Amino acid sequence: MNVLLLGSGAREHAIALKIKESSLLTKLFISPGNPGTTLCGINVNIGSDFSSIKDFVLKNNIEMLVVGPEQPLVDGIWDYFHNDSELKDILVVGPSKMGATLEGSKDFAKAFMQKNNIPTARYKTFYKDTLQGGKDFLKTLNPPYVLKADGLAAGKGVVIPETIEEAEKELTQMLECAKFGEASAKVVIEEFLKGIECSVFVLSDGENYKILPVAKDYKRIGEGDTGLNTGGMGAVSPVPFADETFMQKVEQRIVIPTINGLKKDNIEYQGFIFIGLMNVGGEPFVIEYNVRMGDPETESVFPRIKSDILEAFNSFRKKSLDKINFEIDSRYATTVMMVAGGYPENYEKGKEIKGIEKTNDCIVFHAGTKENEGKMLTNGGRVLAVTCYGNTMQEALNKCYENVDKIDWEGKYYRKDIGKDLL
Ligand code: AMP
Ligand code: GLY
């Protein structure tokens, strides 16, 4: 079968590599893809307009659309396909627009969790005309305070002020001064949860589910989790503290009620559910839902999937994911993200990358690169993600860092402490 994958990051490179291994694949197209995905399929640049995607899909006999990032899902690409007589038989891997609201609206996600008794931080939602109520609610909480813009804000919509004064100021800026534009017209204020985070990924056909390998990502730019937030600086899978006891709680208290809650509300959901969790003294609480895979978690999680991923996706047609034998590599996989100097603030592009060909026993996923006259150049903040396997986390990390050392460009930066907090 011919497959179209949307997206351009290292996450999509990791997904493309897995699709390429499938016995069901005829041709894989990636739009827009990156120099890494050219090794897995054909890069095309269709753009984000649904009607252009339709034209391409029909012209190239695409039978399956796999959506990497959240935006097309939040914009309703599933519904567009579902409601079009020429597209309705094409399988879209990703939820309906309503399902994508789990990521597109924090208020919707919190109400969904509350309704389905899914453990999450206590919260209330406020608007411009209930600003005073928001300030009063803040007074009932202990610092630090968690304020979340309701809508998508390019991963920047969460602020965690330390003092009540800062929190009130922040709330006012979000609601009255549209700090995050339309996204902060509504603000969720919630209790701060103290613990350690991990990312749980679930694949669902709407009826059945498979829990994918659990991962932990490292969001801050600086070692010891300091400095600005980034798109993610590294990941490890599995996560030692997410042991069988913990994962059983996750499955019973979170995964099953989530799938059942979606079904009860007739929300079409065939795709990935990314559950951002806080482990609070051994008890899992949901921090957020995303309706896609995580980046860089995918670069650690997907290499551990041994089964044919297209076979799993294809089972959505008959809602028979339960019949699929989902095999996971028992080894650790770890990922170190190599970024441009200056990232996540201003950084330069166009630096020549050298040494990728010297790496061994690892997978180099492309995030922000560009090929120009036979040279590989940096073309983004996050540039390459280096993933290695190991029988222990330490072994995988050692291999990652040996390989990271072989790759070079002017100003390259990476965190040297990925996974260290778990060893
Ligand atoms: P989100 O965009 O919802 O993933 O939030 C960004 C980050 O803020 C999360 O990864 C957490 O580190 C942190 N965060 C969000 N909500 C809470 C909470 N209730 N308690 C503690 N930390 C939180
Ligand atoms: N790694 C977090 C995310 O993809 O949102």
Short mmCIF file of C-alpha atoms and ligand atoms in Angstrom, two decimals:
data_model
loop_
_atom_site.label_atom_id
_atom_site.label_comp_id
_atom_site.label_asym_id
_atom_site.label_seq_id
_atom_site.Cartn_x
_atom_site.Cartn_y
_atom_site.Cartn_z
CA MET A 1 0.00 0.00 0.00
CA ASN A 2 1.03 3.60 -0.54
CA VAL A 3 1.31 5.73 2.57
CA LEU A 4 1.54 9.49 3.09
CA LEU A 5 3.16 10.74 6.29
CA LEU A 6 2.79 14.40 7.29
CA GLY A 7 5.55 16.17 9.22
CA SER A 8 9.17 17.23 9.08
CA GLY A 9 10.94 16.50 12.34
CA ALA A 10 13.03 13.75 13.90
CA ARG A 11 9.76 12.26 15.14
CA GLU A 12 8.63 11.83 11.54
CA HIS A 13 12.03 10.42 10.57
CA ALA A 14 11.59 7.77 13.29
CA ILE A 15 8.03 7.01 12.17
CA ALA A 16 9.12 6.87 8.51
CA LEU A 17 11.91 4.42 9.32
CA LYS A 18 9.44 2.07 11.03
CA ILE A 19 6.96 2.35 8.14
CA LYS A 20 9.75 1.61 5.67
CA GLU A 21 10.38 -1.73 7.42
CA SER A 22 6.77 -2.83 6.91
CA SER A 23 6.02 -5.74 4.59
CA LEU A 24 2.76 -4.01 3.62
CA LEU A 25 4.46 -0.92 2.20
CA THR A 26 4.65 -0.18 -1.50
CA LYS A 27 5.57 3.50 -1.52
CA LEU A 28 6.03 5.98 1.32
CA PHE A 29 5.70 9.71 0.73
CA ILE A 30 6.62 12.24 3.40
CA SER A 31 5.40 15.83 3.27
CA PRO A 32 7.49 17.85 3.69
CA GLY A 33 9.96 15.45 5.35
CA ASN A 34 13.65 16.27 5.79
CA PRO A 35 16.99 14.95 4.46
CA GLY A 36 16.70 12.00 6.87
CA THR A 37 13.32 10.88 5.59
CA THR A 38 14.66 10.72 2.00
CA LEU A 39 16.35 7.50 3.15
CA CYS A 40 12.93 6.03 3.99
CA GLY A 41 10.72 7.28 1.19
CA ILE A 42 10.00 10.13 -1.19
CA ASN A 43 9.83 13.66 0.14
CA VAL A 44 7.11 15.82 -1.39
CA ASN A 45 5.98 19.30 -0.50
CA ILE A 46 2.21 19.36 -0.53
CA GLY A 47 1.64 22.14 2.00
CA SER A 48 -0.96 22.20 4.75
CA ASP A 49 -4.02 22.95 2.63
CA PHE A 50 -6.42 19.98 2.89
CA SER A 51 -7.55 20.23 -0.72
CA SER A 52 -3.92 19.97 -1.94
CA ILE A 53 -3.49 16.92 0.27
CA LYS A 54 -6.65 15.45 -1.27
CA ASP A 55 -5.34 15.98 -4.81
CA PHE A 56 -2.05 14.32 -3.95
CA VAL A 57 -3.71 11.39 -2.18
CA LEU A 58 -6.01 10.66 -5.12
CA LYS A 59 -3.33 11.07 -7.75
CA ASN A 60 -0.88 8.76 -5.95
CA ASN A 61 -3.30 6.06 -4.79
CA ILE A 62 -2.56 6.69 -1.14
CA GLU A 63 -4.40 4.26 1.12
CA MET A 64 -3.21 5.51 4.49
CA LEU A 65 -2.48 8.97 5.89
CA VAL A 66 -0.27 9.09 8.99
CA VAL A 67 -0.27 12.46 10.75
CA GLY A 68 2.87 13.33 12.74
CA PRO A 69 2.14 16.73 14.32
CA GLU A 70 -1.01 17.92 16.12
CA GLN A 71 -1.94 20.92 13.99
CA PRO A 72 -3.60 19.10 11.05
CA LEU A 73 -5.52 16.96 13.57
CA VAL A 74 -6.70 19.95 15.57
CA ASP A 75 -7.68 21.53 12.23
CA GLY A 76 -9.85 18.50 11.46
CA ILE A 77 -8.01 16.50 8.81
CA TRP A 78 -9.65 13.26 9.98
CA ASP A 79 -13.11 14.78 9.56
CA TYR A 80 -12.17 16.20 6.15
CA PHE A 81 -11.27 12.72 4.93
CA HIS A 82 -14.19 11.03 6.67
CA ASN A 83 -16.75 13.40 5.15
CA ASP A 84 -15.40 13.34 1.59
CA SER A 85 -16.89 10.67 -0.69
CA GLU A 86 -13.59 10.20 -2.54
CA LEU A 87 -11.45 10.07 0.62
CA LYS A 88 -13.63 8.27 3.11
CA ASP A 89 -12.00 4.85 2.58
CA ILE A 90 -8.51 6.16 3.16
CA LEU A 91 -7.36 5.34 6.66
CA VAL A 92 -6.29 8.37 8.66
CA VAL A 93 -4.02 7.49 11.59
CA GLY A 94 -4.97 10.21 14.04
CA PRO A 95 -8.11 11.29 15.90
CA SER A 96 -11.10 13.30 14.75
CA LYS A 97 -11.18 17.03 15.40
CA MET A 98 -13.24 16.40 18.51
CA GLY A 99 -10.67 13.85 19.72
CA ALA A 100 -7.84 16.28 18.98
CA THR A 101 -9.49 18.75 21.37
CA LEU A 102 -7.84 16.71 24.13
CA GLU A 103 -4.69 18.54 23.07
CA GLY A 104 -6.27 21.63 21.47
CA SER A 105 -8.07 22.76 24.63
CA LYS A 106 -6.69 22.29 28.15
CA ASP A 107 -10.12 23.13 29.56
CA PHE A 108 -11.73 20.37 27.47
CA ALA A 109 -9.05 17.90 28.57
CA LYS A 110 -9.48 18.78 32.25
CA ALA A 111 -13.28 18.50 32.05
CA PHE A 112 -12.89 15.14 30.27
CA MET A 113 -10.61 13.86 33.03
CA GLN A 114 -12.88 15.11 35.78
CA LYS A 115 -15.93 13.53 34.16
CA ASN A 116 -14.14 10.19 33.81
CA ASN A 117 -12.51 10.21 37.26
CA ILE A 118 -9.02 10.27 35.78
CA PRO A 119 -6.46 11.49 38.34
CA THR A 120 -5.23 15.00 37.54
CA ALA A 121 -4.43 18.23 39.40
CA ARG A 122 -7.35 20.18 40.91
CA TYR A 123 -8.25 23.07 38.60
CA LYS A 124 -10.63 25.82 37.53
CA THR A 125 -10.99 27.67 34.24
CA PHE A 126 -11.24 31.45 33.94
CA TYR A 127 -12.09 34.06 31.28
CA LYS A 128 -11.48 37.79 30.95
CA ASP A 129 -14.74 38.56 32.75
CA THR A 130 -13.91 36.18 35.62
CA LEU A 131 -10.37 37.49 36.20
CA GLN A 132 -11.18 38.38 39.81
CA GLY A 133 -12.46 34.84 40.38
CA GLY A 134 -9.13 33.59 39.04
CA LYS A 135 -7.22 35.76 41.50
CA ASP A 136 -9.40 34.45 44.33
CA PHE A 137 -8.80 30.85 43.23
CA LEU A 138 -5.03 31.43 43.21
CA LYS A 139 -5.29 32.36 46.90
CA THR A 140 -6.67 28.89 47.68
CA LEU A 141 -3.58 27.21 46.19
CA ASN A 142 -0.04 26.80 47.48
CA PRO A 143 2.90 28.09 45.42
CA PRO A 144 4.16 27.55 42.81
CA TYR A 145 1.12 28.22 40.62
CA VAL A 146 0.34 26.57 37.31
CA LEU A 147 -1.34 28.70 34.63
CA LYS A 148 -2.16 27.20 31.26
CA ALA A 149 -3.39 28.97 28.15
CA ASP A 150 -6.35 26.91 26.97
CA GLY A 151 -5.38 26.65 23.30
CA LEU A 152 -2.30 25.61 21.33
CA ALA A 153 0.54 28.05 22.00
CA ALA A 154 3.51 26.34 20.33
CA GLY A 155 4.43 24.60 23.58
CA LYS A 156 4.83 27.91 25.42
CA GLY A 157 1.39 28.28 26.96
CA VAL A 158 2.22 26.97 30.44
CA VAL A 159 3.70 29.31 33.05
CA ILE A 160 4.63 28.36 36.59
CA PRO A 161 5.11 31.51 38.74
CA GLU A 162 6.64 31.14 42.20
CA THR A 163 4.76 33.93 43.98
CA ILE A 164 1.11 34.98 44.17
CA GLU A 165 2.02 38.46 42.87
CA GLU A 166 3.66 37.05 39.76
CA ALA A 167 0.79 34.62 39.28
CA GLU A 168 -1.79 37.42 39.40
CA LYS A 169 0.24 39.50 36.97
CA GLU A 170 0.65 36.55 34.60
CA LEU A 171 -3.06 35.74 34.75
CA THR A 172 -3.93 39.35 33.94
CA GLN A 173 -1.52 39.37 30.98
CA MET A 174 -2.94 36.14 29.64
CA LEU A 175 -6.61 37.09 29.97
CA GLU A 176 -6.60 40.86 29.47
CA CYS A 177 -3.57 41.42 27.25
CA ALA A 178 -3.88 38.22 25.18
CA LYS A 179 -0.31 37.21 26.03
CA PHE A 180 -0.73 34.02 23.98
CA GLY A 181 -3.28 35.52 21.60
CA GLU A 182 -6.58 33.69 21.23
CA ALA A 183 -5.03 30.67 23.02
CA SER A 184 -5.11 32.51 26.37
CA ALA A 185 -8.66 33.89 26.11
CA LYS A 186 -9.37 31.03 28.53
CA VAL A 187 -6.89 30.05 31.24
CA VAL A 188 -6.76 26.88 33.31
CA ILE A 189 -5.31 27.39 36.78
CA GLU A 190 -4.29 24.21 38.55
CA GLU A 191 -2.58 22.81 41.56
CA PHE A 192 1.16 22.20 41.25
CA LEU A 193 2.05 18.51 41.36
CA LYS A 194 5.42 17.61 42.79
CA GLY A 195 6.98 14.53 41.32
CA ILE A 196 8.81 13.10 38.35
CA GLU A 197 7.38 13.10 34.84
CA CYS A 198 7.14 10.43 32.18
CA SER A 199 5.38 10.01 28.86
CA VAL A 200 3.04 7.12 28.19
CA PHE A 201 1.99 6.39 24.60
CA VAL A 202 -1.11 4.48 23.67
CA LEU A 203 -2.17 3.31 20.23
CA SER A 204 -5.94 2.88 19.93
CA ASP A 205 -8.34 1.78 17.21
CA GLY A 206 -11.18 3.36 19.18
CA GLU A 207 -12.11 0.07 20.81
CA ASN A 208 -8.86 -1.66 21.75
CA TYR A 209 -5.50 -0.28 22.75
CA LYS A 210 -1.82 -1.15 23.01
CA ILE A 211 0.44 0.60 25.48
CA LEU A 212 3.72 1.47 23.76
CA PRO A 213 7.07 1.69 25.53
CA VAL A 214 7.13 4.38 28.21
CA ALA A 215 9.68 7.20 27.91
CA LYS A 216 11.00 10.23 29.72
CA ASP A 217 12.02 13.39 27.94
CA TYR A 218 14.28 16.23 29.03
CA LYS A 219 12.70 19.57 28.25
CA ARG A 220 15.05 22.22 29.63
CA ILE A 221 18.09 23.49 27.74
CA GLY A 222 20.48 23.28 30.68
CA GLU A 223 21.95 20.37 32.59
CA GLY A 224 20.15 19.44 35.80
CA ASP A 225 16.88 20.59 34.16
CA THR A 226 17.70 24.27 34.30
CA GLY A 227 17.14 27.19 31.93
CA LEU A 228 14.56 27.70 29.21
CA ASN A 229 12.10 25.14 27.94
CA THR A 230 12.91 23.56 24.58
CA GLY A 231 11.19 21.19 22.19
CA GLY A 232 13.08 18.42 24.03
CA MET A 233 16.78 17.69 24.52
CA GLY A 234 16.76 13.92 24.85
CA ALA A 235 14.77 10.89 25.89
CA VAL A 236 15.14 7.46 27.40
CA SER A 237 12.97 4.36 27.21
CA PRO A 238 12.02 2.42 29.31
CA VAL A 239 11.79 4.47 32.50
CA PRO A 240 12.93 2.53 35.59
CA PHE A 241 10.41 4.11 37.98
CA ALA A 242 7.53 3.30 35.60
CA ASP A 243 7.64 -0.32 36.75
CA GLU A 244 4.91 -2.91 36.46
CA THR A 245 3.05 -1.73 39.56
CA PHE A 246 3.07 1.88 38.37
CA MET A 247 2.07 0.95 34.82
CA GLN A 248 -0.81 -1.16 36.11
CA LYS A 249 -2.14 1.91 37.91
CA VAL A 250 -1.68 3.91 34.71
CA GLU A 251 -3.61 1.34 32.70
CA GLN A 252 -6.47 0.91 35.19
CA ARG A 253 -6.89 4.51 36.32
CA ILE A 254 -5.95 6.39 33.17
CA VAL A 255 -5.72 4.41 29.91
CA ILE A 256 -8.93 2.38 30.24
CA PRO A 257 -11.06 5.31 31.50
CA THR A 258 -9.65 7.47 28.67
CA ILE A 259 -10.59 4.97 25.94
CA ASN A 260 -13.99 4.35 27.55
CA GLY A 261 -14.60 8.09 28.02
CA LEU A 262 -13.95 8.74 24.34
CA LYS A 263 -16.29 5.91 23.36
CA LYS A 264 -19.02 7.06 25.72
CA ASP A 265 -18.96 10.52 24.13
CA ASN A 266 -18.87 9.06 20.59
CA ILE A 267 -15.52 10.69 19.93
CA GLU A 268 -13.80 8.99 16.98
CA TYR A 269 -10.24 8.23 17.99
CA GLN A 270 -7.94 6.01 15.98
CA GLY A 271 -4.37 6.96 16.59
CA PHE A 272 -1.84 7.82 19.25
CA ILE A 273 -2.68 9.16 22.67
CA PHE A 274 0.28 10.70 24.44
CA ILE A 275 -0.32 10.95 28.17
CA GLY A 276 2.04 13.28 30.01
CA LEU A 277 2.16 11.92 33.56
CA MET A 278 3.47 13.04 36.91
CA ASN A 279 4.50 10.28 39.28
CA VAL A 280 3.59 11.70 42.68
CA GLY A 281 4.94 9.31 45.29
CA GLY A 282 4.12 6.28 43.14
CA GLU A 283 0.69 7.52 42.05
CA PRO A 284 0.17 8.64 38.43
CA PHE A 285 -1.55 11.96 37.64
CA VAL A 286 -2.23 13.27 34.15
CA ILE A 287 -0.47 16.55 33.34
CA GLU A 288 -1.67 16.70 29.77
CA TYR A 289 -2.90 14.78 26.76
CA ASN A 290 -1.38 15.11 23.33
CA VAL A 291 -2.96 13.52 20.29
CA ARG A 292 0.29 12.55 18.54
CA MET A 293 3.61 10.99 19.40
CA GLY A 294 6.14 13.01 21.41
CA ASP A 295 9.37 14.44 20.11
CA PRO A 296 12.06 13.35 21.10
CA GLU A 297 10.30 10.43 22.83
CA THR A 298 9.43 8.84 19.47
CA GLU A 299 13.13 8.58 18.66
CA SER A 300 13.53 6.29 21.72
CA VAL A 301 10.13 4.59 21.61
CA PHE A 302 9.79 3.66 17.92
CA PRO A 303 13.16 1.91 17.63
CA ARG A 304 11.92 -0.43 20.40
CA ILE A 305 8.83 -1.51 18.45
CA LYS A 306 9.60 -4.81 16.74
CA SER A 307 6.21 -5.45 15.14
CA ASP A 308 5.03 -4.27 11.74
CA ILE A 309 3.61 -0.80 12.39
CA LEU A 310 1.49 -0.68 9.23
CA GLU A 311 -0.12 -3.95 10.22
CA ALA A 312 -1.06 -2.35 13.54
CA PHE A 313 -2.42 0.79 11.81
CA ASN A 314 -4.27 -1.30 9.26
CA SER A 315 -6.09 -3.16 12.03
CA PHE A 316 -7.96 0.10 12.73
CA ARG A 317 -10.16 -0.63 9.72
CA LYS A 318 -11.74 -3.60 11.47
CA LYS A 319 -11.07 -2.36 14.98
CA SER A 320 -8.97 -5.48 15.50
CA LEU A 321 -5.86 -4.02 17.14
CA ASP A 322 -6.40 -6.60 19.91
CA LYS A 323 -5.49 -9.34 17.39
CA ILE A 324 -2.11 -7.77 16.68
CA ASN A 325 0.86 -9.20 18.49
CA PHE A 326 2.80 -6.16 19.57
CA GLU A 327 6.42 -7.02 20.27
CA ILE A 328 8.77 -4.69 22.10
CA ASP A 329 12.56 -4.82 22.17
CA SER A 330 13.58 -5.33 25.80
CA ARG A 331 16.74 -3.25 25.40
CA TYR A 332 17.00 0.38 26.42
CA ALA A 333 16.96 3.04 23.74
CA THR A 334 18.26 6.50 24.54
CA THR A 335 18.27 9.68 22.49
CA VAL A 336 20.49 12.72 22.73
CA MET A 337 19.32 15.79 20.83
CA MET A 338 22.02 17.90 19.20
CA VAL A 339 20.98 21.54 18.86
CA ALA A 340 22.27 24.79 17.37
CA GLY A 341 24.21 27.10 19.69
CA GLY A 342 21.87 29.70 21.15
CA TYR A 343 18.74 27.55 20.87
CA PRO A 344 15.98 27.94 22.14
CA GLU A 345 16.68 31.64 21.74
CA ASN A 346 18.31 33.10 18.62
CA TYR A 347 20.54 30.73 16.71
CA GLU A 348 22.16 30.56 13.30
CA LYS A 349 21.32 28.18 10.49
CA GLY A 350 23.40 26.96 7.57
CA LYS A 351 26.38 25.55 9.51
CA GLU A 352 28.02 22.59 7.80
CA ILE A 353 27.49 19.31 9.66
CA LYS A 354 30.44 16.92 9.53
CA GLY A 355 31.02 13.39 10.73
CA ILE A 356 27.61 11.73 10.45
CA GLU A 357 29.29 9.05 8.30
CA LYS A 358 31.72 8.25 11.17
CA THR A 359 28.94 7.21 13.56
CA ASN A 360 28.28 3.54 14.19
CA ASP A 361 25.86 1.31 16.06
CA CYS A 362 23.39 4.17 16.30
CA ILE A 363 20.54 5.82 14.43
CA VAL A 364 20.94 9.47 13.50
CA PHE A 365 17.50 11.05 13.09
CA HIS A 366 17.31 14.36 11.26
CA ALA A 367 15.34 17.17 12.90
CA GLY A 368 16.47 20.48 11.40
CA THR A 369 18.86 19.84 8.53
CA LYS A 370 19.07 20.78 4.88
CA GLU A 371 21.08 19.36 2.01
CA ASN A 372 22.81 21.83 -0.24
CA GLU A 373 25.23 20.91 -3.06
CA GLY A 374 26.16 17.65 -1.38
CA LYS A 375 26.70 19.25 2.02
CA MET A 376 24.54 18.69 5.09
CA LEU A 377 23.69 22.00 6.80
CA THR A 378 21.92 22.92 10.02
CA ASN A 379 18.46 24.28 9.36
CA GLY A 380 16.75 24.57 12.73
CA GLY A 381 17.22 24.75 16.48
CA ARG A 382 17.04 21.03 17.04
CA VAL A 383 19.32 19.57 14.39
CA LEU A 384 19.95 15.83 14.92
CA ALA A 385 18.71 13.21 17.37
CA VAL A 386 21.16 10.38 18.06
CA THR A 387 19.62 7.13 19.33
CA CYS A 388 21.41 4.01 20.60
CA TYR A 389 20.37 0.73 22.15
CA GLY A 390 21.94 -0.84 25.22
CA ASN A 391 21.31 -3.69 27.61
CA THR A 392 21.46 -1.06 30.32
CA MET A 393 20.57 2.61 30.15
CA GLN A 394 24.19 3.48 30.89
CA GLU A 395 25.41 1.40 27.95
CA ALA A 396 22.93 3.05 25.58
CA LEU A 397 23.87 6.51 26.83
CA ASN A 398 27.60 5.80 26.53
CA LYS A 399 27.10 4.83 22.90
CA CYS A 400 25.02 7.93 22.26
CA TYR A 401 27.70 10.22 23.63
CA GLU A 402 30.50 8.43 21.72
CA ASN A 403 28.58 9.06 18.51
CA VAL A 404 27.54 12.60 19.38
CA ASP A 405 31.26 13.37 19.75
CA LYS A 406 31.90 12.27 16.17
CA ILE A 407 29.40 14.75 14.73
CA ASP A 408 30.37 18.38 14.56
CA TRP A 409 29.33 21.83 13.43
CA GLU A 410 30.13 25.32 14.61
CA GLY A 411 28.24 26.00 17.83
CA LYS A 412 26.77 22.52 18.39
CA TYR A 413 25.31 21.95 21.84
CA TYR A 414 23.79 19.00 23.67
CA ARG A 415 23.01 18.06 27.25
CA LYS A 416 25.53 15.71 28.80
CA ASP A 417 23.17 14.53 31.54
CA ILE A 418 20.36 12.77 29.67
CA GLY A 419 19.09 9.88 31.80
CA LYS A 420 21.44 10.72 34.66
CA ASP A 421 18.62 11.38 37.13
CA LEU A 422 17.39 7.82 36.57
CA LEU A 423 20.67 5.92 36.91
P1 AMP B 1 2.24 21.07 29.32
O1 AMP B 1 2.38 22.04 28.18
O2 AMP B 1 0.85 20.88 29.80
O3 AMP B 1 3.02 19.81 29.06
O4 AMP B 1 3.06 21.71 30.53
C1 AMP B 1 4.41 21.98 30.40
C2 AMP B 1 5.14 21.51 31.61
O5 AMP B 1 4.70 22.20 32.76
C3 AMP B 1 4.91 20.05 31.94
O6 AMP B 1 5.72 19.20 31.19
C4 AMP B 1 5.26 20.03 33.39
O7 AMP B 1 6.66 19.97 33.57
C5 AMP B 1 4.77 21.36 33.88
N1 AMP B 1 3.45 21.23 34.49
C6 AMP B 1 2.25 21.31 33.86
N2 AMP B 1 1.25 21.14 34.73
C7 AMP B 1 1.81 20.94 35.94
C8 AMP B 1 1.30 20.70 37.26
N3 AMP B 1 0.00 20.67 37.49
N4 AMP B 1 2.18 20.53 38.23
C9 AMP B 1 3.52 20.59 38.02
N5 AMP B 1 4.07 20.82 36.82
C10 AMP B 1 3.23 20.99 35.78
N1 GLY B 2 8.30 15.83 24.18
C1 GLY B 2 7.11 16.51 24.43
C2 GLY B 2 6.24 16.75 23.28
O1 GLY B 2 6.43 16.20 22.21
O2 GLY B 2 5.30 17.51 23.42
#
